[in-house]
Amino acid sequence: MKLNKTLLFIAIGFLIINVFFFKNAETLNGGRAMIYIFIFPLFWIATLITVGILAYKNRKEWFSKEMKISTIFFMILCTPISIWGFSSLTRLEIELIGTGYNPKNGITIKSETWNYNSGQTAIIKFWKIDTENWASNDEKDFKKDSVWVYLDKKGDTLKIEKYKNDQLIERTEYKK
């Protein structure tokens, strides 16, 4: 079997650029990250057109018996299918879905919601800081507070923890 080096380099470049785009999109907040709704498809389309033209021009060599398997494999790596497949394999079981800040009466309550891959809520957490001007403080200044609820993938309660001023007051675990 002969290796299609041209497509190998294109596939590596395609994957590296996609990782760069993903990492950069993670650092952006709000509407600025929305630009990637256009950047990803444009980049994918440009790559697919380039690979398609090269495959057509070099079809006799690339699809010869010796090179056919590596050509098809690297062509698949140059598509969004490879990105989606890799991201689904490396996706964490739970991920942070939302963070909220509620300033009121001289304090701010911070909440976090964590979801399973299925979309079911996994954990709900709360913190408190003794100021309504929470934006000028570090995240580490928030203290664990209130009731934290841990749920299983069916939505049943696994555990409840009660906090006050960063101290665990009570923990109740529910056996399954």
PDB file of N, CA and C in Angstrom, residues 8-45:
ATOM      1  N   LEU A   8      -2.289  13.435   3.039  1.00  0.00           N
ATOM      2  CA  LEU A   8      -1.889  13.334   4.450  1.00  0.00           C
ATOM      3  C   LEU A   8      -1.595  14.731   4.999  1.00  0.00           C
ATOM      4  N   PHE A   9      -0.808  15.521   4.268  1.00  0.00           N
ATOM      5  CA  PHE A   9      -0.469  16.876   4.731  1.00  0.00           C
ATOM      6  C   PHE A   9      -1.702  17.787   4.756  1.00  0.00           C
ATOM      7  N   ILE A  10      -2.564  17.650   3.763  1.00  0.00           N
ATOM      8  CA  ILE A  10      -3.792  18.452   3.758  1.00  0.00           C
ATOM      9  C   ILE A  10      -4.662  18.076   4.957  1.00  0.00           C
ATOM     10  N   ALA A  11      -4.797  16.789   5.231  1.00  0.00           N
ATOM     11  CA  ALA A  11      -5.623  16.332   6.355  1.00  0.00           C
ATOM     12  C   ALA A  11      -5.060  16.828   7.684  1.00  0.00           C
ATOM     13  N   ILE A  12      -3.743  16.740   7.849  1.00  0.00           N
ATOM     14  CA  ILE A  12      -3.115  17.233   9.086  1.00  0.00           C
ATOM     15  C   ILE A  12      -3.349  18.728   9.234  1.00  0.00           C
ATOM     16  N   GLY A  13      -3.149  19.482   8.153  1.00  0.00           N
ATOM     17  CA  GLY A  13      -3.392  20.928   8.194  1.00  0.00           C
ATOM     18  C   GLY A  13      -4.848  21.241   8.500  1.00  0.00           C
ATOM     19  N   PHE A  14      -5.767  20.511   7.879  1.00  0.00           N
ATOM     20  CA  PHE A  14      -7.201  20.695   8.109  1.00  0.00           C
ATOM     21  C   PHE A  14      -7.533  20.487   9.583  1.00  0.00           C
ATOM     22  N   LEU A  15      -7.032  19.424  10.165  1.00  0.00           N
ATOM     23  CA  LEU A  15      -7.324  19.116  11.568  1.00  0.00           C
ATOM     24  C   LEU A  15      -6.700  20.136  12.515  1.00  0.00           C
ATOM     25  N   ILE A  16      -5.468  20.541  12.244  1.00  0.00           N
ATOM     26  CA  ILE A  16      -4.795  21.538  13.104  1.00  0.00           C
ATOM     27  C   ILE A  16      -5.539  22.873  13.055  1.00  0.00           C
ATOM     28  N   ILE A  17      -5.925  23.308  11.867  1.00  0.00           N
ATOM     29  CA  ILE A  17      -6.644  24.585  11.740  1.00  0.00           C
ATOM     30  C   ILE A  17      -7.996  24.503  12.451  1.00  0.00           C
ATOM     31  N   ASN A  18      -8.699  23.373  12.342  1.00  0.00           N
ATOM     32  CA  ASN A  18      -9.973  23.213  13.042  1.00  0.00           C
ATOM     33  C   ASN A  18      -9.791  23.267  14.554  1.00  0.00           C
ATOM     34  N   VAL A  19      -8.742  22.624  15.061  1.00  0.00           N
ATOM     35  CA  VAL A  19      -8.464  22.682  16.505  1.00  0.00           C
ATOM     36  C   VAL A  19      -8.187  24.126  16.915  1.00  0.00           C
ATOM     37  N   PHE A  20      -7.409  24.843  16.117  1.00  0.00           N
ATOM     38  CA  PHE A  20      -7.136  26.260  16.391  1.00  0.00           C
ATOM     39  C   PHE A  20      -8.438  27.065  16.423  1.00  0.00           C
ATOM     40  N   PHE A  21      -9.306  26.849  15.439  1.00  0.00           N
ATOM     41  CA  PHE A  21     -10.600  27.549  15.417  1.00  0.00           C
ATOM     42  C   PHE A  21     -11.416  27.240  16.668  1.00  0.00           C
ATOM     43  N   PHE A  22     -11.496  25.949  17.038  1.00  0.00           N
ATOM     44  CA  PHE A  22     -12.262  25.562  18.230  1.00  0.00           C
ATOM     45  C   PHE A  22     -11.700  26.225  19.480  1.00  0.00           C
ATOM     46  N   LYS A  23     -10.394  26.178  19.640  1.00  0.00           N
ATOM     47  CA  LYS A  23      -9.771  26.775  20.830  1.00  0.00           C
ATOM     48  C   LYS A  23      -9.986  28.286  20.857  1.00  0.00           C
ATOM     49  N   ASN A  24      -9.884  28.937  19.730  1.00  0.00           N
ATOM     50  CA  ASN A  24     -10.103  30.376  19.668  1.00  0.00           C
ATOM     51  C   ASN A  24     -11.567  30.716  19.957  1.00  0.00           C
ATOM     52  N   ALA A  25     -12.488  29.923  19.418  1.00  0.00           N
ATOM     53  CA  ALA A  25     -13.915  30.167  19.655  1.00  0.00           C
ATOM     54  C   ALA A  25     -14.252  30.024  21.136  1.00  0.00           C
ATOM     55  N   GLU A  26     -13.575  29.123  21.844  1.00  0.00           N
ATOM     56  CA  GLU A  26     -13.818  28.934  23.280  1.00  0.00           C
ATOM     57  C   GLU A  26     -13.434  30.164  24.088  1.00  0.00           C
ATOM     58  N   THR A  27     -12.464  30.946  23.611  1.00  0.00           N
ATOM     59  CA  THR A  27     -12.008  32.115  24.361  1.00  0.00           C
ATOM     60  C   THR A  27     -12.891  33.333  24.136  1.00  0.00           C
ATOM     61  N   LEU A  28     -13.735  33.285  23.110  1.00  0.00           N
ATOM     62  CA  LEU A  28     -14.604  34.418  22.801  1.00  0.00           C
ATOM     63  C   LEU A  28     -15.894  34.304  23.591  1.00  0.00           C
ATOM     64  N   ASN A  29     -16.490  35.454  23.887  1.00  0.00           N
ATOM     65  CA  ASN A  29     -17.757  35.423  24.603  1.00  0.00           C
ATOM     66  C   ASN A  29     -18.856  36.044  23.752  1.00  0.00           C
ATOM     67  N   GLY A  30     -20.069  35.626  24.060  1.00  0.00           N
ATOM     68  CA  GLY A  30     -21.233  36.237  23.425  1.00  0.00           C
ATOM     69  C   GLY A  30     -21.221  36.187  21.921  1.00  0.00           C
ATOM     70  N   GLY A  31     -21.587  37.291  21.319  1.00  0.00           N
ATOM     71  CA  GLY A  31     -21.758  37.386  19.877  1.00  0.00           C
ATOM     72  C   GLY A  31     -20.468  37.262  19.093  1.00  0.00           C
ATOM     73  N   ARG A  32     -19.332  37.548  19.728  1.00  0.00           N
ATOM     74  CA  ARG A  32     -18.069  37.452  18.985  1.00  0.00           C
ATOM     75  C   ARG A  32     -17.799  36.022  18.531  1.00  0.00           C
ATOM     76  N   ALA A  33     -18.228  35.036  19.293  1.00  0.00           N
ATOM     77  CA  ALA A  33     -18.019  33.641  18.911  1.00  0.00           C
ATOM     78  C   ALA A  33     -18.910  33.242  17.739  1.00  0.00           C
ATOM     79  N   MET A  34     -19.960  34.023  17.491  1.00  0.00           N
ATOM     80  CA  MET A  34     -20.898  33.712  16.410  1.00  0.00           C
ATOM     81  C   MET A  34     -20.238  33.762  15.031  1.00  0.00           C
ATOM     82  N   ILE A  35     -19.119  34.439  14.903  1.00  0.00           N
ATOM     83  CA  ILE A  35     -18.437  34.518  13.617  1.00  0.00           C
ATOM     84  C   ILE A  35     -18.048  33.126  13.124  1.00  0.00           C
ATOM     85  N   TYR A  36     -17.847  32.198  14.069  1.00  0.00           N
ATOM     86  CA  TYR A  36     -17.450  30.850  13.679  1.00  0.00           C
ATOM     87  C   TYR A  36     -18.585  30.064  13.033  1.00  0.00           C
ATOM     88  N   ILE A  37     -19.806  30.563  13.143  1.00  0.00           N
ATOM     89  CA  ILE A  37     -20.912  29.942  12.406  1.00  0.00           C
ATOM     90  C   ILE A  37     -20.649  30.062  10.905  1.00  0.00           C
ATOM     91  N   PHE A  38     -19.935  31.118  10.511  1.00  0.00           N
ATOM     92  CA  PHE A  38     -19.600  31.325   9.102  1.00  0.00           C
ATOM     93  C   PHE A  38     -18.217  30.786   8.767  1.00  0.00           C
ATOM     94  N   ILE A  39     -17.266  30.939   9.694  1.00  0.00           N
ATOM     95  CA  ILE A  39     -15.880  30.540   9.411  1.00  0.00           C
ATOM     96  C   ILE A  39     -15.754  29.035   9.212  1.00  0.00           C
ATOM     97  N   PHE A  40     -16.357  28.238  10.113  1.00  0.00           N
ATOM     98  CA  PHE A  40     -16.243  26.779   9.975  1.00  0.00           C
ATOM     99  C   PHE A  40     -16.780  26.284   8.635  1.00  0.00           C
ATOM    100  N   PRO A  41     -18.022  26.580   8.268  1.00  0.00           N
ATOM    101  CA  PRO A  41     -18.512  26.065   6.972  1.00  0.00           C
ATOM    102  C   PRO A  41     -17.706  26.568   5.774  1.00  0.00           C
ATOM    103  N   LEU A  42     -17.284  27.831   5.810  1.00  0.00           N
ATOM    104  CA  LEU A  42     -16.480  28.349   4.693  1.00  0.00           C
ATOM    105  C   LEU A  42     -15.160  27.596   4.567  1.00  0.00           C
ATOM    106  N   PHE A  43     -14.515  27.349   5.709  1.00  0.00           N
ATOM    107  CA  PHE A  43     -13.244  26.611   5.691  1.00  0.00           C
ATOM    108  C   PHE A  43     -13.463  25.176   5.218  1.00  0.00           C
ATOM    109  N   TRP A  44     -14.522  24.542   5.704  1.00  0.00           N
ATOM    110  CA  TRP A  44     -14.805  23.164   5.300  1.00  0.00           C
ATOM    111  C   TRP A  44     -15.103  23.084   3.807  1.00  0.00           C
ATOM    112  N   ILE A  45     -15.905  24.020   3.315  1.00  0.00           N
ATOM    113  CA  ILE A  45     -16.246  24.024   1.887  1.00  0.00           C
ATOM    114  C   ILE A  45     -14.990  24.261   1.045  1.00  0.00           C
TER     115      ILE A  45
END
